[in-house]
Amino acid sequence: MNLFKIYRHFTVIYVKGKMAYHGALLFELVANTILIGVYFAGFTVIFHNFGSIAGWNKYEVLFMFTTSWVSYSFSCFFFWSPMKDMGELVRTGKFDLYLTRPLPPLLYMVLQQFQYTFIPRLVFSLGFWLYSMERLQIAWSLPSLLLYALNMLSAFVIFSAVTVFTGTVSFWTIKSEEIVSLLTDNNYGLKNYTDYPLPIYSRGMQAVLTFIVPYAFTGYYPVALLLGKSTGHPALCYAPPLVAAIAGIAACSFWKCGLRHYGSAGA
């Protein structure tokens, strides 16, 4: 079984279905492009008035949050839509269909869709990510490059784990869209707190972002290590892979528990 071929096949079908309403598809892409453009414009305005934030200059902060955004965008391609729709699937009983497929339910949900609305976010993120790296003139070495790549993979796992965890709540609450948005939406959810250095927040929020919903490990700690920034907790800068492993195992276990708990709600 070649999962890449299956995913490519499903993606073609999914995009063809969306192209039936090409006006709506184009509008979604344009709207998301404008939204992300406005966000970066706001970022520019902030640093036009403030030279630095918590000791981080404009390009350091830009590099930090685009590092996080790139991993977040890739994660959302796979997990955002399935987990956002979990409540509706459970409420109507349509989730039963996934239990009859020859693939595990979560894998099938991921393969059958392609969240194209995150393309503008990924394009902007990659562009400003490369721009900030050029401005910072980071002296890469093989160990630092490998560690950075590992940390980005860890960030992908962390974002995916949190998204799966929030969607799995639907097995008990039926509706979880608000929980998914609260924790994973980059426009007004908790994810938005990862765009700036951790020290600007209260100790309570720092603890939440480090030990409860570990978003600080997707950008702040790995980039602080790379740039030689003091975090007060040097060991945490090396922890993203461990945190990702714990988060991934916890999310998978919670999902399996939800499946065992599931009983068809019906329409």
mmCIF file of N, CA and C in Angstrom, residues 10-99:
data_model
loop_
_atom_site.group_PDB
_atom_site.id
_atom_site.type_symbol
_atom_site.label_atom_id
_atom_site.label_comp_id
_atom_site.label_asym_id
_atom_site.label_seq_id
_atom_site.Cartn_x
_atom_site.Cartn_y
_atom_site.Cartn_z
ATOM 1 N N PHE A 10 -6.597 11.031 -3.653
ATOM 2 C CA PHE A 10 -7.649 11.718 -2.907
ATOM 3 C C PHE A 10 -7.563 13.234 -3.090
ATOM 4 N N THR A 11 -6.347 13.768 -3.135
ATOM 5 C CA THR A 11 -6.163 15.211 -3.298
ATOM 6 C C THR A 11 -6.720 15.679 -4.634
ATOM 7 N N VAL A 12 -6.456 14.913 -5.698
ATOM 8 C CA VAL A 12 -6.977 15.257 -7.024
ATOM 9 C C VAL A 12 -8.501 15.278 -6.991
ATOM 10 N N ILE A 13 -9.101 14.265 -6.376
ATOM 11 C CA ILE A 13 -10.566 14.204 -6.277
ATOM 12 C C ILE A 13 -11.104 15.373 -5.463
ATOM 13 N N TYR A 14 -10.431 15.671 -4.344
ATOM 14 C CA TYR A 14 -10.864 16.749 -3.455
ATOM 15 C C TYR A 14 -10.809 18.100 -4.169
ATOM 16 N N VAL A 15 -9.707 18.362 -4.866
ATOM 17 C CA VAL A 15 -9.543 19.641 -5.555
ATOM 18 C C VAL A 15 -10.536 19.751 -6.709
ATOM 19 N N LYS A 16 -10.785 18.652 -7.441
ATOM 20 C CA LYS A 16 -11.767 18.687 -8.526
ATOM 21 C C LYS A 16 -13.158 19.017 -7.985
ATOM 22 N N GLY A 17 -13.467 18.443 -6.804
ATOM 23 C CA GLY A 17 -14.750 18.753 -6.187
ATOM 24 C C GLY A 17 -14.862 20.225 -5.837
ATOM 25 N N LYS A 18 -13.773 20.803 -5.326
ATOM 26 C CA LYS A 18 -13.781 22.221 -4.973
ATOM 27 C C LYS A 18 -13.823 23.110 -6.214
ATOM 28 N N MET A 19 -13.208 22.636 -7.319
ATOM 29 C CA MET A 19 -13.178 23.423 -8.545
ATOM 30 C C MET A 19 -14.557 23.545 -9.188
ATOM 31 N N ALA A 20 -15.489 22.698 -8.762
ATOM 32 C CA ALA A 20 -16.857 22.825 -9.263
ATOM 33 C C ALA A 20 -17.440 24.172 -8.868
ATOM 34 N N TYR A 21 -16.914 24.720 -7.777
ATOM 35 C CA TYR A 21 -17.304 26.060 -7.312
ATOM 36 C C TYR A 21 -16.028 26.908 -7.278
ATOM 37 N N HIS A 22 -15.439 27.102 -8.459
ATOM 38 C CA HIS A 22 -14.127 27.735 -8.525
ATOM 39 C C HIS A 22 -14.131 29.161 -7.995
ATOM 40 N N GLY A 23 -15.294 29.817 -8.095
ATOM 41 C CA GLY A 23 -15.383 31.173 -7.569
ATOM 42 C C GLY A 23 -15.180 31.193 -6.056
ATOM 43 N N ALA A 24 -15.812 30.230 -5.367
ATOM 44 C CA ALA A 24 -15.683 30.147 -3.914
ATOM 45 C C ALA A 24 -14.259 29.770 -3.517
ATOM 46 N N LEU A 25 -13.652 28.848 -4.282
ATOM 47 C CA LEU A 25 -12.276 28.436 -3.993
ATOM 48 C C LEU A 25 -11.324 29.614 -4.136
ATOM 49 N N LEU A 26 -11.481 30.368 -5.245
ATOM 50 C CA LEU A 26 -10.622 31.532 -5.468
ATOM 51 C C LEU A 26 -10.821 32.578 -4.380
ATOM 52 N N PHE A 27 -12.075 32.795 -3.990
ATOM 53 C CA PHE A 27 -12.366 33.780 -2.946
ATOM 54 C C PHE A 27 -11.711 33.379 -1.621
ATOM 55 N N GLU A 28 -11.762 32.085 -1.288
ATOM 56 C CA GLU A 28 -11.136 31.613 -0.062
ATOM 57 C C GLU A 28 -9.628 31.874 -0.065
ATOM 58 N N LEU A 29 -8.988 31.584 -1.197
ATOM 59 C CA LEU A 29 -7.542 31.796 -1.301
ATOM 60 C C LEU A 29 -7.195 33.277 -1.212
ATOM 61 N N VAL A 30 -7.974 34.118 -1.897
ATOM 62 C CA VAL A 30 -7.722 35.563 -1.858
ATOM 63 C C VAL A 30 -7.940 36.114 -0.454
ATOM 64 N N ALA A 31 -9.039 35.669 0.183
ATOM 65 C CA ALA A 31 -9.345 36.148 1.534
ATOM 66 C C ALA A 31 -8.246 35.757 2.520
ATOM 67 N N ASN A 32 -7.757 34.520 2.408
ATOM 68 C CA ASN A 32 -6.684 34.076 3.300
ATOM 69 C C ASN A 32 -5.380 34.808 3.004
ATOM 70 N N THR A 33 -5.129 35.106 1.738
ATOM 71 C CA THR A 33 -3.927 35.863 1.377
ATOM 72 C C THR A 33 -3.971 37.259 1.987
ATOM 73 N N ILE A 34 -5.121 37.911 1.900
ATOM 74 C CA ILE A 34 -5.283 39.247 2.473
ATOM 75 C C ILE A 34 -5.121 39.198 3.993
ATOM 76 N N LEU A 35 -5.726 38.184 4.608
ATOM 77 C CA LEU A 35 -5.656 38.047 6.065
ATOM 78 C C LEU A 35 -4.216 37.918 6.540
ATOM 79 N N ILE A 36 -3.444 37.045 5.878
ATOM 80 C CA ILE A 36 -2.053 36.858 6.270
ATOM 81 C C ILE A 36 -1.228 38.100 5.943
ATOM 82 N N GLY A 37 -1.516 38.745 4.813
ATOM 83 C CA GLY A 37 -0.810 39.976 4.463
ATOM 84 C C GLY A 37 -1.029 41.067 5.493
ATOM 85 N N VAL A 38 -2.264 41.198 5.971
ATOM 86 C CA VAL A 38 -2.567 42.189 6.999
ATOM 87 C C VAL A 38 -1.819 41.871 8.292
ATOM 88 N N TYR A 39 -1.694 40.575 8.611
ATOM 89 C CA TYR A 39 -0.976 40.185 9.824
ATOM 90 C C TYR A 39 0.476 40.635 9.760
ATOM 91 N N PHE A 40 1.127 40.373 8.635
ATOM 92 C CA PHE A 40 2.528 40.777 8.495
ATOM 93 C C PHE A 40 2.664 42.289 8.438
ATOM 94 N N ALA A 41 1.666 42.975 7.902
ATOM 95 C CA ALA A 41 1.694 44.438 7.907
ATOM 96 C C ALA A 41 1.620 44.958 9.345
ATOM 97 N N GLY A 42 0.782 44.309 10.157
ATOM 98 C CA GLY A 42 0.688 44.687 11.568
ATOM 99 C C GLY A 42 2.000 44.449 12.293
ATOM 100 N N PHE A 43 2.670 43.354 11.946
ATOM 101 C CA PHE A 43 3.974 43.049 12.524
ATOM 102 C C PHE A 43 4.970 44.161 12.203
ATOM 103 N N THR A 44 4.945 44.644 10.957
ATOM 104 C CA THR A 44 5.847 45.719 10.537
ATOM 105 C C THR A 44 5.567 47.000 11.301
ATOM 106 N N VAL A 45 4.294 47.291 11.526
ATOM 107 C CA VAL A 45 3.911 48.498 12.270
ATOM 108 C C VAL A 45 4.436 48.438 13.701
ATOM 109 N N ILE A 46 4.334 47.262 14.325
ATOM 110 C CA ILE A 46 4.810 47.104 15.700
ATOM 111 C C ILE A 46 6.294 47.436 15.794
ATOM 112 N N PHE A 47 7.075 46.884 14.872
ATOM 113 C CA PHE A 47 8.523 47.107 14.950
ATOM 114 C C PHE A 47 8.948 48.442 14.355
ATOM 115 N N HIS A 48 8.025 49.144 13.709
ATOM 116 C CA HIS A 48 8.301 50.516 13.300
ATOM 117 C C HIS A 48 8.310 51.436 14.520
ATOM 118 N N ASN A 49 7.517 51.028 15.537
ATOM 119 C CA ASN A 49 7.413 51.844 16.752
ATOM 120 C C ASN A 49 8.299 51.341 17.887
ATOM 121 N N PHE A 50 8.655 50.064 17.851
ATOM 122 C CA PHE A 50 9.497 49.485 18.893
ATOM 123 C C PHE A 50 10.710 48.819 18.247
ATOM 124 N N GLY A 51 11.887 49.189 18.702
ATOM 125 C CA GLY A 51 13.100 48.639 18.123
ATOM 126 C C GLY A 51 13.286 47.169 18.406
ATOM 127 N N SER A 52 12.838 46.732 19.573
ATOM 128 C CA SER A 52 12.986 45.324 19.941
ATOM 129 C C SER A 52 11.898 44.962 20.943
ATOM 130 N N ILE A 53 11.688 43.656 21.111
ATOM 131 C CA ILE A 53 10.720 43.136 22.079
ATOM 132 C C ILE A 53 11.423 42.094 22.925
ATOM 133 N N ALA A 54 11.508 42.338 24.220
ATOM 134 C CA ALA A 54 12.159 41.416 25.156
ATOM 135 C C ALA A 54 13.578 41.066 24.706
ATOM 136 N N GLY A 55 14.266 42.050 24.106
ATOM 137 C CA GLY A 55 15.641 41.811 23.673
ATOM 138 C C GLY A 55 15.779 41.154 22.313
ATOM 139 N N TRP A 56 14.666 40.940 21.628
ATOM 140 C CA TRP A 56 14.677 40.335 20.285
ATOM 141 C C TRP A 56 14.388 41.438 19.269
ATOM 142 N N ASN A 57 15.234 41.545 18.240
ATOM 143 C CA ASN A 57 14.967 42.549 17.225
ATOM 144 C C ASN A 57 13.962 42.031 16.192
ATOM 145 N N LYS A 58 13.645 42.869 15.228
ATOM 146 C CA LYS A 58 12.608 42.559 14.244
ATOM 147 C C LYS A 58 12.878 41.250 13.510
ATOM 148 N N TYR A 59 14.104 41.057 13.051
ATOM 149 C CA TYR A 59 14.410 39.888 12.217
ATOM 150 C C TYR A 59 14.491 38.611 13.058
ATOM 151 N N GLU A 60 14.899 38.741 14.305
ATOM 152 C CA GLU A 60 14.941 37.581 15.192
ATOM 153 C C GLU A 60 13.526 37.093 15.505
ATOM 154 N N VAL A 61 12.626 38.037 15.792
ATOM 155 C CA VAL A 61 11.231 37.662 16.057
ATOM 156 C C VAL A 61 10.595 37.092 14.797
ATOM 157 N N LEU A 62 10.875 37.711 13.652
ATOM 158 C CA LEU A 62 10.329 37.224 12.384
ATOM 159 C C LEU A 62 10.801 35.805 12.102
ATOM 160 N N PHE A 63 12.068 35.538 12.342
ATOM 161 C CA PHE A 63 12.606 34.193 12.140
ATOM 162 C C PHE A 63 11.978 33.205 13.107
ATOM 163 N N MET A 64 11.740 33.645 14.340
ATOM 164 C CA MET A 64 11.155 32.762 15.348
ATOM 165 C C MET A 64 9.741 32.344 14.968
ATOM 166 N N PHE A 65 8.899 33.335 14.625
ATOM 167 C CA PHE A 65 7.511 32.917 14.415
ATOM 168 C C PHE A 65 7.267 32.333 13.036
ATOM 169 N N THR A 66 8.126 32.629 12.042
ATOM 170 C CA THR A 66 7.963 31.933 10.765
ATOM 171 C C THR A 66 8.469 30.496 10.863
ATOM 172 N N THR A 67 9.444 30.257 11.725
ATOM 173 C CA THR A 67 9.849 28.875 12.001
ATOM 174 C C THR A 67 8.656 28.075 12.497
ATOM 175 N N SER A 68 7.915 28.668 13.421
ATOM 176 C CA SER A 68 6.728 28.019 13.965
ATOM 177 C C SER A 68 5.624 27.911 12.917
ATOM 178 N N TRP A 69 5.441 28.967 12.128
ATOM 179 C CA TRP A 69 4.362 28.991 11.137
ATOM 180 C C TRP A 69 4.550 27.954 10.036
ATOM 181 N N VAL A 70 5.786 27.731 9.603
ATOM 182 C CA VAL A 70 6.026 26.742 8.555
ATOM 183 C C VAL A 70 5.576 25.356 9.020
ATOM 184 N N SER A 71 5.983 24.972 10.240
ATOM 185 C CA SER A 71 5.571 23.675 10.784
ATOM 186 C C SER A 71 4.064 23.624 11.000
ATOM 187 N N TYR A 72 3.502 24.726 11.483
ATOM 188 C CA TYR A 72 2.060 24.808 11.724
ATOM 189 C C TYR A 72 1.274 24.632 10.420
ATOM 190 N N SER A 73 1.740 25.285 9.353
ATOM 191 C CA SER A 73 1.034 25.202 8.063
ATOM 192 C C SER A 73 1.018 23.781 7.532
ATOM 193 N N PHE A 74 2.155 23.102 7.597
ATOM 194 C CA PHE A 74 2.210 21.715 7.134
ATOM 195 C C PHE A 74 1.303 20.817 7.989
ATOM 196 N N SER A 75 1.283 21.051 9.280
ATOM 197 C CA SER A 75 0.415 20.270 10.161
ATOM 198 C C SER A 75 -1.057 20.467 9.793
ATOM 199 N N CYS A 76 -1.423 21.720 9.511
ATOM 200 C CA CYS A 76 -2.824 22.020 9.204
ATOM 201 C C CYS A 76 -3.267 21.427 7.872
ATOM 202 N N PHE A 77 -2.343 21.263 6.922
ATOM 203 C CA PHE A 77 -2.686 20.592 5.667
ATOM 204 C C PHE A 77 -3.318 19.227 5.937
ATOM 205 N N PHE A 78 -2.828 18.554 6.960
ATOM 206 C CA PHE A 78 -3.261 17.185 7.233
ATOM 207 C C PHE A 78 -4.350 17.084 8.304
ATOM 208 N N PHE A 79 -4.231 17.869 9.380
ATOM 209 C CA PHE A 79 -5.054 17.596 10.560
ATOM 210 C C PHE A 79 -6.124 18.640 10.888
ATOM 211 N N TRP A 80 -5.998 19.859 10.370
ATOM 212 C CA TRP A 80 -6.930 20.911 10.774
ATOM 213 C C TRP A 80 -8.380 20.578 10.398
ATOM 214 N N SER A 81 -8.616 20.288 9.131
ATOM 215 C CA SER A 81 -9.976 20.034 8.668
ATOM 216 C C SER A 81 -10.597 18.783 9.300
ATOM 217 N N PRO A 82 -9.892 17.635 9.336
ATOM 218 C CA PRO A 82 -10.491 16.450 9.965
ATOM 219 C C PRO A 82 -10.888 16.672 11.415
ATOM 220 N N MET A 83 -10.031 17.343 12.173
ATOM 221 C CA MET A 83 -10.336 17.539 13.599
ATOM 222 C C MET A 83 -11.394 18.622 13.807
ATOM 223 N N LYS A 84 -11.403 19.636 12.924
ATOM 224 C CA LYS A 84 -12.425 20.676 13.023
ATOM 225 C C LYS A 84 -13.809 20.089 12.758
ATOM 226 N N ASP A 85 -13.879 19.092 11.884
ATOM 227 C CA ASP A 85 -15.164 18.497 11.494
ATOM 228 C C ASP A 85 -15.581 17.318 12.366
ATOM 229 N N MET A 86 -14.743 16.934 13.316
ATOM 230 C CA MET A 86 -15.035 15.754 14.127
ATOM 231 C C MET A 86 -16.373 15.845 14.843
ATOM 232 N N GLY A 87 -16.677 17.001 15.395
ATOM 233 C CA GLY A 87 -17.934 17.155 16.124
ATOM 234 C C GLY A 87 -19.141 16.871 15.249
ATOM 235 N N GLU A 88 -19.125 17.402 14.016
ATOM 236 C CA GLU A 88 -20.222 17.187 13.082
ATOM 237 C C GLU A 88 -20.317 15.720 12.685
ATOM 238 N N LEU A 89 -19.177 15.072 12.469
ATOM 239 C CA LEU A 89 -19.174 13.658 12.090
ATOM 240 C C LEU A 89 -19.753 12.785 13.196
ATOM 241 N N VAL A 90 -19.395 13.091 14.431
ATOM 242 C CA VAL A 90 -19.904 12.310 15.564
ATOM 243 C C VAL A 90 -21.387 12.594 15.781
ATOM 244 N N ARG A 91 -21.769 13.855 15.673
ATOM 245 C CA ARG A 91 -23.167 14.238 15.922
ATOM 246 C C ARG A 91 -24.119 13.592 14.927
ATOM 247 N N THR A 92 -23.723 13.544 13.661
ATOM 248 C CA THR A 92 -24.602 12.992 12.623
ATOM 249 C C THR A 92 -24.456 11.489 12.444
ATOM 250 N N GLY A 93 -23.440 10.914 13.063
ATOM 251 C CA GLY A 93 -23.206 9.490 12.898
ATOM 252 C C GLY A 93 -22.411 9.146 11.659
ATOM 253 N N LYS A 94 -21.954 10.166 10.907
ATOM 254 C CA LYS A 94 -21.189 9.915 9.684
ATOM 255 C C LYS A 94 -19.814 9.337 9.980
ATOM 256 N N PHE A 95 -19.373 9.460 11.220
ATOM 257 C CA PHE A 95 -18.067 8.885 11.560
ATOM 258 C C PHE A 95 -18.094 7.364 11.412
ATOM 259 N N ASP A 96 -19.290 6.757 11.464
ATOM 260 C CA ASP A 96 -19.412 5.305 11.269
ATOM 261 C C ASP A 96 -18.794 4.859 9.943
ATOM 262 N N LEU A 97 -18.901 5.725 8.920
ATOM 263 C CA LEU A 97 -18.371 5.375 7.603
ATOM 264 C C LEU A 97 -16.866 5.135 7.655
ATOM 265 N N TYR A 98 -16.180 5.898 8.502
ATOM 266 C CA TYR A 98 -14.720 5.759 8.583
ATOM 267 C C TYR A 98 -14.317 4.462 9.275
ATOM 268 N N LEU A 99 -15.218 3.914 10.057
ATOM 269 C CA LEU A 99 -14.919 2.665 10.762
ATOM 270 C C LEU A 99 -15.034 1.454 9.838
#
